[in-house]
PDB file of C-alpha atoms in Angstrom:
ATOM      1  CA  MET A   1      21.502  18.148  -1.858  1.00  0.00           C
ATOM      2  CA  ALA A   2      19.060  17.715   1.053  1.00  0.00           C
ATOM      3  CA  ASP A   3      16.987  14.538   1.221  1.00  0.00           C
ATOM      4  CA  THR A   4      13.756  16.297   0.250  1.00  0.00           C
ATOM      5  CA  GLU A   5      15.467  18.042  -2.667  1.00  0.00           C
ATOM      6  CA  LEU A   6      16.874  14.719  -3.862  1.00  0.00           C
ATOM      7  CA  LEU A   7      13.440  13.123  -3.607  1.00  0.00           C
ATOM      8  CA  ASP A   8      11.896  16.036  -5.543  1.00  0.00           C
ATOM      9  CA  ALA A   9      14.580  15.763  -8.223  1.00  0.00           C
ATOM     10  CA  THR A  10      14.095  11.994  -8.448  1.00  0.00           C
ATOM     11  CA  PHE A  11      10.342  12.222  -8.969  1.00  0.00           C
ATOM     12  CA  ALA A  12      10.747  15.117 -11.435  1.00  0.00           C
ATOM     13  CA  ALA A  13      13.235  13.053 -13.435  1.00  0.00           C
ATOM     14  CA  LEU A  14      10.956  10.004 -13.368  1.00  0.00           C
ATOM     15  CA  ALA A  15       7.998  12.055 -14.603  1.00  0.00           C
ATOM     16  CA  ASP A  16       9.230  11.900 -18.198  1.00  0.00           C
ATOM     17  CA  PRO A  17       8.749   8.668 -20.210  1.00  0.00           C
ATOM     18  CA  THR A  18      11.981   9.185 -22.175  1.00  0.00           C
ATOM     19  CA  ARG A  19      13.994   9.424 -18.967  1.00  0.00           C
ATOM     20  CA  ARG A  20      12.287   6.318 -17.574  1.00  0.00           C
ATOM     21  CA  ALA A  21      13.178   4.472 -20.791  1.00  0.00           C
ATOM     22  CA  ILE A  22      16.800   5.631 -20.467  1.00  0.00           C
ATOM     23  CA  LEU A  23      16.917   4.307 -16.897  1.00  0.00           C
ATOM     24  CA  ALA A  24      15.409   1.003 -18.019  1.00  0.00           C
ATOM     25  CA  ARG A  25      18.122   0.699 -20.675  1.00  0.00           C
ATOM     26  CA  LEU A  26      20.857   1.545 -18.160  1.00  0.00           C
ATOM     27  CA  ALA A  27      19.505  -1.114 -15.782  1.00  0.00           C
ATOM     28  CA  ALA A  28      20.813  -3.604 -18.362  1.00  0.00           C
ATOM     29  CA  GLY A  29      24.306  -2.062 -18.268  1.00  0.00           C
ATOM     30  CA  GLU A  30      26.406   0.948 -19.201  1.00  0.00           C
ATOM     31  CA  ALA A  31      25.741   2.781 -22.461  1.00  0.00           C
ATOM     32  CA  THR A  32      27.060   5.802 -24.326  1.00  0.00           C
ATOM     33  CA  VAL A  33      24.879   8.760 -25.280  1.00  0.00           C
ATOM     34  CA  THR A  34      24.890   7.497 -28.880  1.00  0.00           C
ATOM     35  CA  GLU A  35      23.695   4.063 -27.747  1.00  0.00           C
ATOM     36  CA  LEU A  36      21.023   5.631 -25.533  1.00  0.00           C
ATOM     37  CA  ALA A  37      19.804   7.889 -28.364  1.00  0.00           C
ATOM     38  CA  ALA A  38      19.454   5.045 -30.901  1.00  0.00           C
ATOM     39  CA  PRO A  39      15.896   3.886 -30.079  1.00  0.00           C
ATOM     40  CA  PHE A  40      14.486   7.415 -29.861  1.00  0.00           C
ATOM     41  CA  ALA A  41      13.262   9.714 -32.611  1.00  0.00           C
ATOM     42  CA  MET A  42      15.216  12.638 -31.149  1.00  0.00           C
ATOM     43  CA  SER A  43      18.625  14.167 -31.514  1.00  0.00           C
ATOM     44  CA  GLN A  44      21.651  13.282 -29.453  1.00  0.00           C
ATOM     45  CA  PRO A  45      21.632  16.778 -27.866  1.00  0.00           C
ATOM     46  CA  ALA A  46      18.026  16.177 -26.745  1.00  0.00           C
ATOM     47  CA  ILE A  47      19.067  12.884 -25.136  1.00  0.00           C
ATOM     48  CA  SER A  48      21.966  14.721 -23.489  1.00  0.00           C
ATOM     49  CA  LYS A  49      19.486  17.155 -21.921  1.00  0.00           C
ATOM     50  CA  HIS A  50      17.524  14.243 -20.495  1.00  0.00           C
ATOM     51  CA  LEU A  51      20.769  12.775 -19.163  1.00  0.00           C
ATOM     52  CA  ARG A  52      21.622  16.055 -17.424  1.00  0.00           C
ATOM     53  CA  VAL A  53      18.261  15.940 -15.613  1.00  0.00           C
ATOM     54  CA  LEU A  54      18.964  12.345 -14.582  1.00  0.00           C
ATOM     55  CA  GLU A  55      22.487  13.302 -13.450  1.00  0.00           C
ATOM     56  CA  ARG A  56      21.188  16.221 -11.333  1.00  0.00           C
ATOM     57  CA  ALA A  57      18.799  13.778  -9.656  1.00  0.00           C
ATOM     58  CA  GLY A  58      21.730  11.441  -8.962  1.00  0.00           C
ATOM     59  CA  LEU A  59      20.151   8.678 -11.058  1.00  0.00           C
ATOM     60  CA  VAL A  60      22.910   8.548 -13.678  1.00  0.00           C
ATOM     61  CA  SER A  61      26.655   9.006 -13.563  1.00  0.00           C
ATOM     62  CA  ARG A  62      29.164   9.217 -16.386  1.00  0.00           C
ATOM     63  CA  GLY A  63      32.528   7.543 -16.385  1.00  0.00           C
ATOM     64  CA  ARG A  64      35.502   7.717 -18.687  1.00  0.00           C
ATOM     65  CA  ASP A  65      36.817   4.745 -20.592  1.00  0.00           C
ATOM     66  CA  ALA A  66      39.440   5.965 -23.073  1.00  0.00           C
ATOM     67  CA  GLN A  67      37.397   7.933 -25.632  1.00  0.00           C
ATOM     68  CA  ARG A  68      34.058   6.611 -24.366  1.00  0.00           C
ATOM     69  CA  ARG A  69      32.034   8.295 -21.643  1.00  0.00           C
ATOM     70  CA  PRO A  70      29.640   5.535 -20.608  1.00  0.00           C
ATOM     71  CA  CYS A  71      26.578   6.360 -18.537  1.00  0.00           C
ATOM     72  CA  ARG A  72      25.566   4.107 -15.679  1.00  0.00           C
ATOM     73  CA  LEU A  73      22.535   3.806 -13.456  1.00  0.00           C
ATOM     74  CA  GLU A  74      22.861   4.969  -9.853  1.00  0.00           C
ATOM     75  CA  ALA A  75      20.212   3.201  -7.779  1.00  0.00           C
ATOM     76  CA  ARG A  76      20.425   5.053  -4.443  1.00  0.00           C
ATOM     77  CA  PRO A  77      17.849   7.748  -5.317  1.00  0.00           C
ATOM     78  CA  LEU A  78      15.451   5.052  -6.540  1.00  0.00           C
ATOM     79  CA  ARG A  79      15.874   3.175  -3.266  1.00  0.00           C
ATOM     80  CA  GLU A  80      15.046   6.350  -1.315  1.00  0.00           C
ATOM     81  CA  ALA A  81      11.968   7.031  -3.480  1.00  0.00           C
ATOM     82  CA  THR A  82      10.827   3.448  -2.946  1.00  0.00           C
ATOM     83  CA  ALA A  83      11.253   3.806   0.826  1.00  0.00           C
ATOM     84  CA  TRP A  84       9.180   7.006   0.762  1.00  0.00           C
ATOM     85  CA  LEU A  85       6.440   5.286  -1.245  1.00  0.00           C
ATOM     86  CA  ALA A  86       6.469   2.285   1.118  1.00  0.00           C
ATOM     87  CA  ASP A  87       4.818   4.398   3.828  1.00  0.00           C
ATOM     88  CA  TYR A  88       1.874   4.970   1.516  1.00  0.00           C
ATOM     89  CA  ARG A  89       1.776   1.325   0.502  1.00  0.00           C
ATOM     90  CA  ASP A  90       1.350   0.463   4.199  1.00  0.00           C
ATOM     91  CA  TYR A  91      -1.447   3.042   4.484  1.00  0.00           C
ATOM     92  CA  TRP A  92      -3.326   1.543   1.532  1.00  0.00           C
ATOM     93  CA  ALA A  93      -2.784  -1.998   2.785  1.00  0.00           C
ATOM     94  CA  GLU A  94      -4.383  -1.044   6.117  1.00  0.00           C
ATOM     95  CA  SER A  95      -7.264   0.673   4.293  1.00  0.00           C
ATOM     96  CA  TYR A  96      -7.890  -2.407   2.169  1.00  0.00           C
ATOM     97  CA  GLN A  97      -7.773  -4.597   5.278  1.00  0.00           C
ATOM     98  CA  ARG A  98     -10.484  -2.451   6.902  1.00  0.00           C
ATOM     99  CA  LEU A  99     -12.552  -2.681   3.713  1.00  0.00           C
ATOM    100  CA  ASP A 100     -12.139  -6.471   3.651  1.00  0.00           C
ATOM    101  CA  THR A 101     -13.331  -6.648   7.266  1.00  0.00           C
ATOM    102  CA  LEU A 102     -16.380  -4.531   6.468  1.00  0.00           C
ATOM    103  CA  LEU A 103     -17.221  -6.655   3.414  1.00  0.00           C
ATOM    104  CA  ASP A 104     -16.923  -9.835   5.499  1.00  0.00           C
ATOM    105  CA  GLU A 105     -19.352  -8.368   8.049  1.00  0.00           C
ATOM    106  CA  LEU A 106     -21.817  -7.392   5.336  1.00  0.00           C
ATOM    107  CA  GLN A 107     -21.623 -10.827   3.719  1.00  0.00           C
ATOM    108  CA  SER A 108     -22.135 -12.471   7.097  1.00  0.00           C
ATOM    109  CA  ILE A 109     -25.272 -10.417   7.692  1.00  0.00           C
ATOM    110  CA  ASP A 110     -26.511 -11.217   4.192  1.00  0.00           C
ATOM    111  CA  ARG A 111     -25.975 -14.971   4.748  1.00  0.00           C
ATOM    112  CA  THR A 112     -27.847 -14.976   8.057  1.00  0.00           C
ATOM    113  CA  GLY A 113     -30.780 -13.235   6.412  1.00  0.00           C
ATOM    114  CA  THR A 114     -31.366 -10.897   9.328  1.00  0.00           C
ATOM    115  CA  GLY A 115     -31.590  -7.963   6.975  1.00  0.00           C
ATOM    116  CA  ARG A 116     -30.016  -5.792   9.635  1.00  0.00           C
ATOM    117  CA  ARG A 117     -27.293  -3.446   8.658  1.00  0.00           C
ATOM    118  CA  PRO A 118     -24.249  -3.077  10.883  1.00  0.00           C
ATOM    119  CA  ALA A 119     -24.076  -0.094  13.204  1.00  0.00           C
ATOM    120  CA  ARG A 120     -22.592   3.014  11.692  1.00  0.00           C
ATOM    121  CA  PRO A 121     -19.235   4.247  12.959  1.00  0.00           C
ATOM    122  CA  ASN A 122     -20.906   7.026  14.984  1.00  0.00           C
ATOM    123  CA  GLY A 123     -22.843   4.385  16.910  1.00  0.00           C
ATOM    124  CA  THR A 124     -26.247   4.868  15.306  1.00  0.00           C
ATOM    125  CA  GLY A 125     -28.068   1.885  13.910  1.00  0.00           C
ATOM    126  CA  GLY A 126     -29.105   1.213  10.302  1.00  0.00           C
TER     127      GLY A 126
END
């Protein structure tokens, strides 16, 4: 699966609250489908459908332990989604820094009592 397809599949899988709850449970350790279905008011086949979506996204894998088929969390797709989101976190951090600078300028003007507004970005005065 290409990187963009994996990212799409990851976000699609994370869009559902039941699947997020399943991942949260698996973060604590392996679990069977029966164990994963226990806290939900839905059938085991419905949980299995959610698990298939998570498996296609690479977020869950199933092993074999005698008769058990435990599910386990696979973190790599989450790491890639986090890296993708980090670019936007940097963007917002820079935007907030510019806003903080502007607020500091406005407060400075207010404290000096000049009543003048700072120049607008296009160079015109207040």
